[in-house]
Coordinates of N, CA, C and O in Angstrom, one line a residue:
K12 N 91.2 120.8 150.4 CA 90.3 121.7 151.1 C 88.9 121.7 150.6 O 88.0 121.6 151.3
G13 N 88.8 122.1 149.3 CA 87.5 122.1 148.7 C 86.5 123.1 149.3 O 86.9 124.2 149.7
L14 N 85.3 122.7 149.3 CA 84.2 123.6 149.8 C 84.4 123.9 151.3 O 84.2 125.1 151.6
L15 N 84.7 123.0 152.1 CA 84.9 123.3 153.5 C 86.0 124.3 153.7 O 85.9 125.2 154.6
G16 N 87.1 124.2 152.9 CA 88.2 125.2 153.0 C 87.7 126.5 152.6 O 88.1 127.5 153.2
T17 N 86.9 126.6 151.6 CA 86.4 127.9 151.1 C 85.5 128.5 152.2 O 85.6 129.7 152.5
I18 N 84.6 127.7 152.8 CA 83.8 128.2 153.8 C 84.6 128.7 155.0 O 84.3 129.8 155.6
S19 N 85.6 128.0 155.4 CA 86.5 128.4 156.5 C 87.1 129.7 156.2 O 87.2 130.6 157.0
N20 N 87.6 129.8 154.9 CA 88.3 131.1 154.5 C 87.3 132.3 154.6 O 87.7 133.4 155.0
L21 N 86.1 132.0 154.1 CA 85.0 133.1 154.2 C 84.7 133.5 155.6 O 84.6 134.7 155.9
R22 N 84.6 132.5 156.5 CA 84.4 132.9 157.9 C 85.5 133.7 158.5 O 85.3 134.6 159.2
Q23 N 86.7 133.3 158.2 CA 87.9 134.0 158.7 C 87.9 135.5 158.1 O 88.1 136.4 158.9
T24 N 87.6 135.6 156.9 CA 87.5 137.0 156.3 C 86.5 137.8 156.9 O 86.7 139.0 157.2
I25 N 85.3 137.2 157.2 CA 84.2 138.0 157.9 C 84.7 138.4 159.3 O 84.5 139.6 159.7
R26 N 85.4 137.6 160.0 CA 85.9 137.9 161.3 C 86.9 139.1 161.2 O 86.9 140.0 162.0
E27 N 87.8 139.0 160.2 CA 88.8 140.0 160.1 C 88.3 141.3 159.6 O 88.8 142.4 160.0
K28 N 87.2 141.3 158.9 CA 86.6 142.5 158.3 C 85.5 143.1 159.2 O 84.8 144.0 158.9
G29 N 85.3 142.5 160.4 CA 84.4 143.0 161.3 C 82.9 142.7 161.0 O 82.0 143.5 161.0
G30 N 82.7 141.5 160.5 CA 81.3 141.0 160.3 C 80.8 141.4 158.9 O 79.6 141.5 158.7
G31 N 81.7 141.6 158.0 CA 81.2 141.8 156.6 C 81.3 143.3 156.2 O 80.6 143.7 155.3
G32 N 82.2 144.0 156.8 CA 82.3 145.4 156.5 C 83.2 145.8 155.3 O 83.4 146.9 155.0
G33 N 83.7 144.8 154.5 CA 84.5 145.1 153.4 C 84.8 143.9 152.5 O 84.3 142.8 152.8
G34 N 85.5 144.2 151.5 CA 85.8 143.1 150.6 C 84.7 142.4 149.9 O 84.7 141.3 149.5
G35 N 83.5 143.1 149.9 CA 82.3 142.5 149.3 C 81.6 141.6 150.2 O 80.5 141.0 149.8
M36 N 82.0 141.3 151.4 CA 81.4 140.4 152.3 C 80.0 140.9 152.8 O 79.2 140.1 153.2
S37 N 79.8 142.2 152.7 CA 78.5 142.7 153.1 C 77.4 142.3 152.1 O 76.2 142.5 152.4
N38 N 77.8 141.8 151.0 CA 76.8 141.3 150.0 C 76.3 139.9 150.3 O 75.6 139.4 149.5
V39 N 76.8 139.3 151.3 CA 76.4 137.9 151.7 C 75.1 138.0 152.5 O 75.0 138.7 153.5
L40 N 74.1 137.2 152.0 CA 72.8 137.2 152.7 C 72.4 135.7 153.0 O 72.9 134.8 152.4
H41 N 71.5 135.6 153.9 CA 71.1 134.2 154.3 C 69.6 134.2 154.7 O 69.1 135.2 155.3
S42 N 68.9 133.2 154.2 CA 67.5 133.0 154.6 C 67.2 131.5 154.9 O 67.9 130.6 154.3
D43 N 66.4 131.3 155.9 CA 65.9 129.9 156.2 C 64.4 129.8 155.8 O 63.7 130.7 156.0
F44 N 64.1 128.6 155.3 CA 62.7 128.3 155.0 C 62.4 127.0 155.6 O 63.2 126.2 155.9
V45 N 61.1 126.8 155.9 CA 60.6 125.5 156.4 C 59.8 124.8 155.3 O 58.8 125.4 154.8
G46 N 60.1 123.6 155.0 CA 59.4 122.8 154.1 C 57.9 122.6 154.5 O 57.7 122.4 155.7
K47 N 57.0 122.5 153.5 CA 55.6 122.3 153.8 C 55.1 121.0 153.3 O 53.9 120.7 153.4
G48 N 55.9 120.2 152.6 CA 55.5 119.0 152.0 C 54.8 119.2 150.7 O 54.3 118.2 150.1
S49 N 54.7 120.4 150.2 CA 54.0 120.7 149.0 C 54.7 121.8 148.1 O 54.5 121.8 146.9
T50 N 55.5 122.6 148.8 CA 56.1 123.8 148.1 C 57.5 123.4 147.6 O 58.3 122.8 148.3
T51 N 57.8 123.8 146.4 CA 59.1 123.6 145.8 C 59.8 124.9 145.4 O 60.9 124.9 144.9
T52 N 59.1 126.1 145.6 CA 59.8 127.3 145.3 C 59.9 128.2 146.6 O 59.1 128.2 147.4
F53 N 61.1 128.9 146.6 CA 61.4 129.7 147.7 C 62.0 131.0 147.2 O 62.9 131.1 146.4
T54 N 61.4 132.1 147.7 CA 61.7 133.4 147.1 C 62.7 134.2 148.0 O 62.5 134.3 149.2
L55 N 63.7 134.8 147.3 CA 64.7 135.6 148.0 C 64.4 137.0 147.7 O 63.8 137.4 146.6
T56 N 64.8 137.9 148.5 CA 64.5 139.4 148.4 C 65.4 140.1 147.5 O 65.1 141.3 147.2
T57 N 66.5 139.5 147.1 CA 67.4 140.2 146.2 C 67.9 139.2 145.1 O 67.8 138.0 145.3
R58 N 68.4 139.7 144.1 CA 69.0 138.9 143.0 C 70.3 138.2 143.5 O 70.9 138.7 144.3
I59 N 70.6 137.1 142.9 CA 71.8 136.4 143.2 C 72.9 136.7 142.2 O 72.6 136.8 141.0
A60 N 74.1 137.1 142.7 CA 75.2 137.4 141.9 C 75.6 136.3 141.0 O 75.2 135.1 141.2
G61 N 76.5 136.6 140.0 CA 77.0 135.6 139.1 C 76.0 134.9 138.3 O 76.1 133.7 138.1
D62 N 75.0 135.7 137.8 CA 73.9 135.1 137.0 C 73.2 134.0 137.7 O 72.8 133.0 137.1
G63 N 73.1 134.1 139.1 CA 72.4 133.1 139.9 C 73.2 132.0 140.4 O 72.7 131.1 141.0
N64 N 74.5 132.0 140.1 CA 75.4 131.0 140.5 C 76.1 131.1 141.9 O 76.7 130.2 142.4
A65 N 76.0 132.3 142.5 CA 76.7 132.6 143.8 C 75.7 132.3 144.9 O 75.3 133.1 145.6
V66 N 75.5 131.0 145.1 CA 74.5 130.5 146.1 C 74.9 129.2 146.6 O 75.4 128.3 145.9
F67 N 74.6 129.0 147.9 CA 74.7 127.7 148.6 C 73.3 127.3 149.1 O 72.7 128.2 149.8
V68 N 72.8 126.1 148.8 CA 71.5 125.7 149.3 C 71.8 124.4 150.1 O 72.4 123.5 149.7
R69 N 71.2 124.4 151.3 CA 71.3 123.2 152.2 C 69.9 122.7 152.5 O 69.0 123.5 152.8
Y70 N 69.7 121.4 152.5 CA 68.4 120.8 152.9 C 68.7 119.9 154.1 O 69.5 119.0 154.0
N71 N 68.1 120.3 155.2 CA 68.3 119.6 156.5 C 69.8 119.5 156.8 O 70.3 118.4 157.2
G72 N 70.6 120.5 156.4 CA 72.0 120.6 156.7 C 72.9 120.0 155.6 O 74.1 120.1 155.7
Q73 N 72.3 119.3 154.6 CA 73.1 118.7 153.6 C 73.2 119.6 152.4 O 72.2 120.1 151.9
M74 N 74.4 119.9 151.9 CA 74.6 120.8 150.8 C 73.9 120.2 149.5 O 74.0 119.0 149.3
Q75 N 73.3 121.0 148.8 CA 72.6 120.6 147.6 C 73.3 121.0 146.3 O 74.0 122.1 146.3
D76 N 73.2 120.3 145.3 CA 73.9 120.6 144.0 C 73.0 121.3 143.0 O 71.9 120.8 142.8
M77 N 73.5 122.4 142.5 CA 72.7 123.2 141.5 C 72.5 122.3 140.3 O 73.4 121.5 139.9
T78 N 71.3 122.3 139.7 CA 70.8 121.6 138.6 C 70.4 120.2 139.0 O 69.4 119.7 138.5
T79 N 71.1 119.5 139.9 CA 70.6 118.2 140.4 C 69.5 118.4 141.4 O 68.5 117.7 141.3
H80 N 69.6 119.3 142.4 CA 68.7 119.5 143.4 C 67.9 120.8 143.4 O 66.8 120.9 144.0
F81 N 68.4 121.8 142.7 CA 67.7 123.1 142.6 C 68.1 123.9 141.4 O 69.1 123.6 140.8
S82 N 67.2 124.8 141.1 CA 67.6 125.8 140.0 C 67.3 127.2 140.6 O 66.6 127.4 141.6
V83 N 67.9 128.2 139.9 CA 67.7 129.6 140.3 C 67.2 130.4 139.1 O 67.6 130.2 138.0
A84 N 66.3 131.3 139.4 CA 65.8 132.2 138.4 C 65.8 133.6 139.0 O 65.0 133.9 140.0
N85 N 66.7 134.5 138.6 CA 66.7 135.9 139.0 C 65.5 136.6 138.3 O 65.2 136.3 137.2
N86 N 64.9 137.5 139.0 CA 63.9 138.3 138.4 C 64.1 139.8 138.8 O 65.1 140.1 139.5
A87 N 63.2 140.7 138.5 CA 63.4 142.1 138.7 C 63.5 142.4 140.2 O 64.2 143.3 140.6
S88 N 62.8 141.7 141.1 CA 62.7 142.0 142.5 C 63.5 141.1 143.4 O 63.6 141.3 144.6
G89 N 64.1 140.0 142.8 CA 64.8 139.1 143.7 C 65.2 137.9 142.9 O 65.6 137.9 141.7
A90 N 65.0 136.7 143.5 CA 65.3 135.4 142.9 C 64.4 134.4 143.5 O 63.9 134.5 144.6
V91 N 64.2 133.3 142.7 CA 63.4 132.2 143.1 C 64.3 130.9 143.0 O 64.9 130.7 142.0
I92 N 64.3 130.2 144.1 CA 65.0 128.9 144.2 C 63.9 127.9 144.0 O 62.9 127.9 144.7
T93 N 64.1 127.0 143.0 CA 63.1 125.9 142.8 C 63.8 124.6 143.0 O 64.8 124.3 142.3
T94 N 63.3 123.8 143.9 CA 63.9 122.5 144.2 C 63.4 121.5 143.2 O 62.2 121.6 142.7
T95 N 64.2 120.5 142.9 CA 63.8 119.4 142.0 C 63.0 118.3 142.7 O 62.7 117.3 142.2
F96 N 62.8 118.5 144.0 CA 62.1 117.5 144.9 C 61.2 118.4 145.8 O 61.3 119.6 145.9
T97 N 60.3 117.7 146.5 CA 59.4 118.4 147.4 C 59.9 118.2 148.8 O 59.9 117.1 149.3
P98 N 60.4 119.3 149.4 CA 60.9 119.2 150.8 C 59.8 118.8 151.7 O 58.7 119.2 151.7
A99 N 60.2 117.9 152.6 CA 59.2 117.3 153.6 C 58.7 118.4 154.5 O 59.4 119.4 154.8
D100 N 57.5 118.2 155.0 CA 56.9 119.1 156.0 C 57.8 119.2 157.2 O 58.3 118.2 157.8
G101 N 58.1 120.4 157.6 CA 59.0 120.6 158.8 C 60.5 120.6 158.5 O 61.3 120.8 159.4
S102 N 60.9 120.3 157.2 CA 62.3 120.2 156.9 C 62.8 121.7 156.8 O 62.1 122.6 156.7
R103 N 64.1 121.8 156.8 CA 64.8 123.1 156.8 C 65.5 123.3 155.5 O 66.4 122.4 155.1
I104 N 65.3 124.4 154.9 CA 66.0 124.8 153.7 C 66.7 126.1 154.0 O 66.1 127.1 154.4
S105 N 68.1 126.0 153.9 CA 68.9 127.2 154.2 C 69.6 127.7 152.9 O 70.1 126.9 152.2
V106 N 69.5 129.0 152.7 CA 70.0 129.5 151.5 C 71.0 130.7 151.8 O 70.6 131.6 152.6
T107 N 72.2 130.6 151.4 CA 73.2 131.6 151.5 C 73.6 132.1 150.2 O 74.0 131.2 149.3
W108 N 73.6 133.4 149.9 CA 73.9 133.9 148.6 C 74.6 135.2 148.6 O 74.5 135.9 149.6
W109 N 75.2 135.5 147.5 CA 75.8 136.8 147.3 C 74.9 137.6 146.4 O 74.5 137.2 145.3
R110 N 74.5 138.8 146.8 CA 73.5 139.6 146.0 C 74.3 140.3 144.9 O 75.5 140.7 145.1
S111 N 73.5 140.5 143.8 CA 74.2 141.2 142.7 C 73.8 142.7 142.8 O 73.1 143.1 143.6

């Protein structure tokens, strides 16, 4: 099953709990960003749970690997995702995370 199985289980849990109303699912957040061809940092409005490890990052739909493709820095007001590459102009960066 791996990651796809985990995502499927999460989706099922959200449906069963009425869209995130229990079991900690209300702590799941999502943001989309558009690459500019020069920016490598993307700011989130809340901190990421698990010392910054409870996050999925996708670049143009492709799952990215933490440390290989991005890093996370929690701060007092949220978190910053820094990519190890420069996302192309018009590309899509999708971030799903559990807030702490």
